[in-house]
Coordinates of C-alpha atoms and ligand atoms in Angstrom, one line a residue:
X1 CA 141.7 -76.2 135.1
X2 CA 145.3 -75.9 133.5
X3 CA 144.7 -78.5 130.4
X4 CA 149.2 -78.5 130.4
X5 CA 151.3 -77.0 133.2
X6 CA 154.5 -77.5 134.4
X7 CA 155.8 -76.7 138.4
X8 CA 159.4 -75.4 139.2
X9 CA 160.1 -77.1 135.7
X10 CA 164.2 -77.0 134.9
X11 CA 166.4 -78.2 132.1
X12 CA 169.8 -78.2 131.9
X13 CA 172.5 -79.0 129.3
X14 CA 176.1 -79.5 129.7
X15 CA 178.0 -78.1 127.3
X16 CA 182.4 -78.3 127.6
X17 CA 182.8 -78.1 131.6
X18 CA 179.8 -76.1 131.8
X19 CA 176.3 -76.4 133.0
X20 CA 173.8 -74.3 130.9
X21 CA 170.4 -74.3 132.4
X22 CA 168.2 -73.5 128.5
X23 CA 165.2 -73.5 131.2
X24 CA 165.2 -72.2 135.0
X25 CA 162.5 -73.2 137.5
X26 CA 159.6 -72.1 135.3
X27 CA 155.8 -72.7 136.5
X28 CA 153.1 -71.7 134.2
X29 CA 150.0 -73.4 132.8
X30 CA 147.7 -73.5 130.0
X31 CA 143.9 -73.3 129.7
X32 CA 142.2 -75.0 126.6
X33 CA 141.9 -72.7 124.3
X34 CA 144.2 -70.3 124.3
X35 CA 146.4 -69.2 121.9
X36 CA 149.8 -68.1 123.4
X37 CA 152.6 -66.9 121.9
X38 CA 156.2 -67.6 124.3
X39 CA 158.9 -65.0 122.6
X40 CA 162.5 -63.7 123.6
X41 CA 165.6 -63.3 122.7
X42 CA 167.2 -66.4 120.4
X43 CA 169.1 -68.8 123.1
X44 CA 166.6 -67.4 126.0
X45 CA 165.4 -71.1 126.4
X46 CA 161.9 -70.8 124.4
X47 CA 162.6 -74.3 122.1
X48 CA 163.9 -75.9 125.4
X49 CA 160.7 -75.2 127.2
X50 CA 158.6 -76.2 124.5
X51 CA 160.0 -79.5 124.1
X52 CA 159.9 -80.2 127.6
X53 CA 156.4 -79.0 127.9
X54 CA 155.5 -81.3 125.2
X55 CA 157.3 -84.5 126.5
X56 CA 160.0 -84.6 123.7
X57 CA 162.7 -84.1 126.1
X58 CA 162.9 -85.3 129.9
X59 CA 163.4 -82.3 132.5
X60 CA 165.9 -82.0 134.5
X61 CA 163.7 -81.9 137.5
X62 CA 160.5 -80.3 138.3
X63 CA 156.5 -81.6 136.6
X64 CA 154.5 -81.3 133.8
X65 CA 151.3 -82.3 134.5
X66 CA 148.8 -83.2 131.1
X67 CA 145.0 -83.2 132.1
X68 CA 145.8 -83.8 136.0
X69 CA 148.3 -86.5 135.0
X70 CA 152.0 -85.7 135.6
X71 CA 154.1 -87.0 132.6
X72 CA 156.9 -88.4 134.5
X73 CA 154.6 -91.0 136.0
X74 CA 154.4 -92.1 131.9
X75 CA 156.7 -94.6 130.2
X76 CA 157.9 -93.7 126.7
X77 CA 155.6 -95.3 125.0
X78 CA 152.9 -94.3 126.8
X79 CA 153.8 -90.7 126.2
X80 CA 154.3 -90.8 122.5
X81 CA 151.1 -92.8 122.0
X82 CA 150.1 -89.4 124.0
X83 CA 152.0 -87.0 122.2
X84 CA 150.4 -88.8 118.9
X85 CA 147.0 -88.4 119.7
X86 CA 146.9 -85.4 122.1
X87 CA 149.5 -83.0 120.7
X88 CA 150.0 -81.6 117.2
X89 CA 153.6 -80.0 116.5
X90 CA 154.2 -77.8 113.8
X91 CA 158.4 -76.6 113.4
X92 CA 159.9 -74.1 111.2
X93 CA 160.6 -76.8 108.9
X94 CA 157.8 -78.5 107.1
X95 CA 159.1 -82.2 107.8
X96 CA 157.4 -83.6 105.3
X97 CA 157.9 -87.1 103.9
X98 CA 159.1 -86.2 100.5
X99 CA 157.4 -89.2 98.8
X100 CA 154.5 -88.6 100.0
X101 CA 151.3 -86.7 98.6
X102 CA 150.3 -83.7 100.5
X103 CA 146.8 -85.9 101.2
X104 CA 149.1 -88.7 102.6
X105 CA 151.6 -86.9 104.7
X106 CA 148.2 -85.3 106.1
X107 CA 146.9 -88.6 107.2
X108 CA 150.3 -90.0 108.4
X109 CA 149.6 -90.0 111.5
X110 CA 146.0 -91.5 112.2
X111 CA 147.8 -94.6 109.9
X112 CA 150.9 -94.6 112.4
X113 CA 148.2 -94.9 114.9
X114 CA 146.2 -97.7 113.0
X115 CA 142.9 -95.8 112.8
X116 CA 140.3 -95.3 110.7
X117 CA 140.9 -91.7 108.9
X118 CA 137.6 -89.7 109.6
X119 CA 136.4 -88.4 106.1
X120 CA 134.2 -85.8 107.1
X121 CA 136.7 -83.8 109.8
X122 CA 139.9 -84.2 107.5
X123 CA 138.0 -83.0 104.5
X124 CA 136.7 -79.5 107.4
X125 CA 140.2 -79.3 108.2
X126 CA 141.4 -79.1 104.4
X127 CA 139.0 -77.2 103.6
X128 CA 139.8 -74.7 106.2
X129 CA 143.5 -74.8 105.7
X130 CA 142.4 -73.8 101.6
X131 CA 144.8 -77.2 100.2
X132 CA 142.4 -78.8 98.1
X133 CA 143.8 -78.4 95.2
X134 CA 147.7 -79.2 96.6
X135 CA 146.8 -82.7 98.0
X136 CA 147.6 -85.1 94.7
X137 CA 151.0 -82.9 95.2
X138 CA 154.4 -84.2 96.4
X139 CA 155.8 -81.7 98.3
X140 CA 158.7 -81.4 96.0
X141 CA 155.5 -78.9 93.9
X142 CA 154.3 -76.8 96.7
X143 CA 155.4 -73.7 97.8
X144 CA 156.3 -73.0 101.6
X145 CA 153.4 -71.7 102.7
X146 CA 151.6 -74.7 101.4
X147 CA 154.0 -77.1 102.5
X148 CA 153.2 -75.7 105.6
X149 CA 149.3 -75.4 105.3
X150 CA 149.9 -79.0 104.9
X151 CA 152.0 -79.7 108.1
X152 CA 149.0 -78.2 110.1
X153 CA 146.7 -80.3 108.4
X154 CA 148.8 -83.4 109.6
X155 CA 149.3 -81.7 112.9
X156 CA 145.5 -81.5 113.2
X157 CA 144.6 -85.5 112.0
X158 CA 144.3 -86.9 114.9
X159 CA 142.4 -84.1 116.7
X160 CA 144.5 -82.9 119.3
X161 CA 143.9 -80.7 122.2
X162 CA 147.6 -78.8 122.2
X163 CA 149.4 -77.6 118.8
X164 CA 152.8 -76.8 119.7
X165 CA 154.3 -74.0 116.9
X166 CA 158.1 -73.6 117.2
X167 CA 158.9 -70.8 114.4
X168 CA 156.3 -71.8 112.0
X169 CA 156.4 -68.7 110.3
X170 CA 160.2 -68.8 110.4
X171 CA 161.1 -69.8 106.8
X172 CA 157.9 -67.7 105.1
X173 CA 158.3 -64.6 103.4
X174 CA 155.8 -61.5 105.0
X175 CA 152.8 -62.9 103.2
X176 CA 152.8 -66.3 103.3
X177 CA 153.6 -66.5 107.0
X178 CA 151.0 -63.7 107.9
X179 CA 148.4 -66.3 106.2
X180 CA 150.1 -69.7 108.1
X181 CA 149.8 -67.1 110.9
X182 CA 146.1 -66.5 110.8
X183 CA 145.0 -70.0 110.0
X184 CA 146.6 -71.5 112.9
X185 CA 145.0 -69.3 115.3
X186 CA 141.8 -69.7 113.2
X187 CA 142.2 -73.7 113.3
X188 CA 142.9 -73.1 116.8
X189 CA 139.6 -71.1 117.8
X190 CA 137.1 -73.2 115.4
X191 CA 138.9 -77.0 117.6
X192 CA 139.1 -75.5 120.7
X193 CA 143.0 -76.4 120.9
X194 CA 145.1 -74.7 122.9
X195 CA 148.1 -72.6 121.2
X196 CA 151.1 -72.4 122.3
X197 CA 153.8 -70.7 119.7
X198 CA 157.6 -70.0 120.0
X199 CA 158.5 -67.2 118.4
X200 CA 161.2 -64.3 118.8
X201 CA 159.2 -62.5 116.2
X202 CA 157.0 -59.8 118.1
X203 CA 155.4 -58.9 115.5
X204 CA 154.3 -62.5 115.3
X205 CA 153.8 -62.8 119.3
X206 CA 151.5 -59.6 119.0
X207 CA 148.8 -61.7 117.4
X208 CA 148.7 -64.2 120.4
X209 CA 145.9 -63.6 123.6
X210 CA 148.5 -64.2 126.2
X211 CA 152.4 -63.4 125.3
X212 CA 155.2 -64.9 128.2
X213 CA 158.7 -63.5 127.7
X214 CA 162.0 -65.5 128.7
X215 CA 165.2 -64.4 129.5
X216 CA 167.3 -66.4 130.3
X217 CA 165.5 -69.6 131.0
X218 CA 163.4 -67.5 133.2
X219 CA 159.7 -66.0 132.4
X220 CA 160.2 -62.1 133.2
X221 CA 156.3 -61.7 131.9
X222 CA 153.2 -63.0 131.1
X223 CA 150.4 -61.4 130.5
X224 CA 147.6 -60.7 128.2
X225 CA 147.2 -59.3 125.2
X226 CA 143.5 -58.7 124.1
Ligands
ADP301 P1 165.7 -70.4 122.0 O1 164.6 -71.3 121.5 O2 165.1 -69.3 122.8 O3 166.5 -69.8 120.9 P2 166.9 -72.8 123.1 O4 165.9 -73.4 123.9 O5 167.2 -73.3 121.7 O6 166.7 -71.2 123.0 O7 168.3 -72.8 123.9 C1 168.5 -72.3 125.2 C2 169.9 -72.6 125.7 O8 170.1 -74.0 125.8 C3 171.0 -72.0 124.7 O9 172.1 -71.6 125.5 C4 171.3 -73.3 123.9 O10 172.7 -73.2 123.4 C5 171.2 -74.4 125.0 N1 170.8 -75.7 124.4 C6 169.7 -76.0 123.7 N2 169.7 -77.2 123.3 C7 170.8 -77.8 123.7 C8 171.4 -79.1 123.6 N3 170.8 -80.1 123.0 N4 172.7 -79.3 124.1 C9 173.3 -78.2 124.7 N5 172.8 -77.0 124.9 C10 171.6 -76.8 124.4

């Protein structure tokens, strides 16, 4: 079963007099797991899909369904207590709260959510993400790379079961987004959570197990890459 799908899914924006359609009739789903990268050409529609995907934008018509539920059967606040403790989103830019430490910007979100911040899997994810040392830090100190190591440990807080990547690499020189690179899919493996990365890198895309291209709102392939 598809953990995330969406069926004959369309969003359009008007811009002036005209109609643009950023995403056109696209059905495709997701298994957990998998890492998949979604590249093309800049303006082909990849942000749009992703946001739609994720419930931060309505469609225009057309489903996404989220573990067998559809998502427009959800009121908002029933899908951002879902897209709080279900989906992880990491963005070209960092977003952190600039008065915060790294260790509380990590946390953030299981406080937004009034729980209890499990010790023991935050401390595994820092660990794995190599911040220790960064997390008395305000991000004003870091360096991209670890400003961004830190943005995937605050996507990962409240264990979710989708990280959605749009351009996380995107402000990183070579290096630094090769390693921001290799520990989200490594994250992604070790949790089980499904992948799904915007990118109109292929270099980038070429690391993922299952790359879709769009054109044009469309998907003109999909398939794997192992
Ligand atoms: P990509 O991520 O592939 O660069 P986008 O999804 O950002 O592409 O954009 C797809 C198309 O939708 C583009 O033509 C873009 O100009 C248009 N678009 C995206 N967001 C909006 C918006 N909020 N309002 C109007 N047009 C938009």
């Amino acid at each position: 079963m598809n953990i995330i799908e969406c069926k004959d899914l369309t969003k359009e924006y008007l811009s002036g007099e005209n109609i643009v359609k950023a995403v056109d009739n696209v059905t495709v789903g997701f298994e957990q797991g998998e890492f998949c990268a979604v590249t093309g050409p800049s303006g082909s529609g990849k942000s749009t899909l992703l946001h739609v995907l994720s419930s931060l934008e309505n469609p225009t018509s057309g489903t996404v369904t989220y573990n067998g539920e559809v998502m427009s059967n959800y009121n908002d606040n029933q899908l951002s207590i879902l897209r709080r403790r279900r989906f992880g989103f990491v963005f070209q830019a960092y977003n952190l709260v600039q008065e915060l430490t790294g260790y509380e910007n990590i946390v953030l979100p299981v406080m937004l959510d009034r729980k209890k911040v499990d010790e023991k899997y935050i401390k595994r994810v820092i660990d794995m993400l190599g911040i220790e040392d960064r997390l008395e830090h305000l991000p004003s100190a870091l360096s991209g790379g670890q400003q961004q190591r830190i943005a995937i440990a605050r996507a990962l807080a409240n264990k979710p079961s989708i990280l959605f990547a749009d351009e996380p690499t995107g402000n990183l020189d070579g290096k630094s987004g090769r390693e921001v690179l290799s520990l989200l899919k490594y994250v992604g493996k070790e949790f089980g959570i499904t992948l799904i990365l915007v990118t109109h890198d292929l270099h980038v895309a070429e690391q993922a197990e299952r790359i879709i291209t769009i054109e044009d709102g469309r998907i003109v392939r999909d398939s794997k890459n192992l």
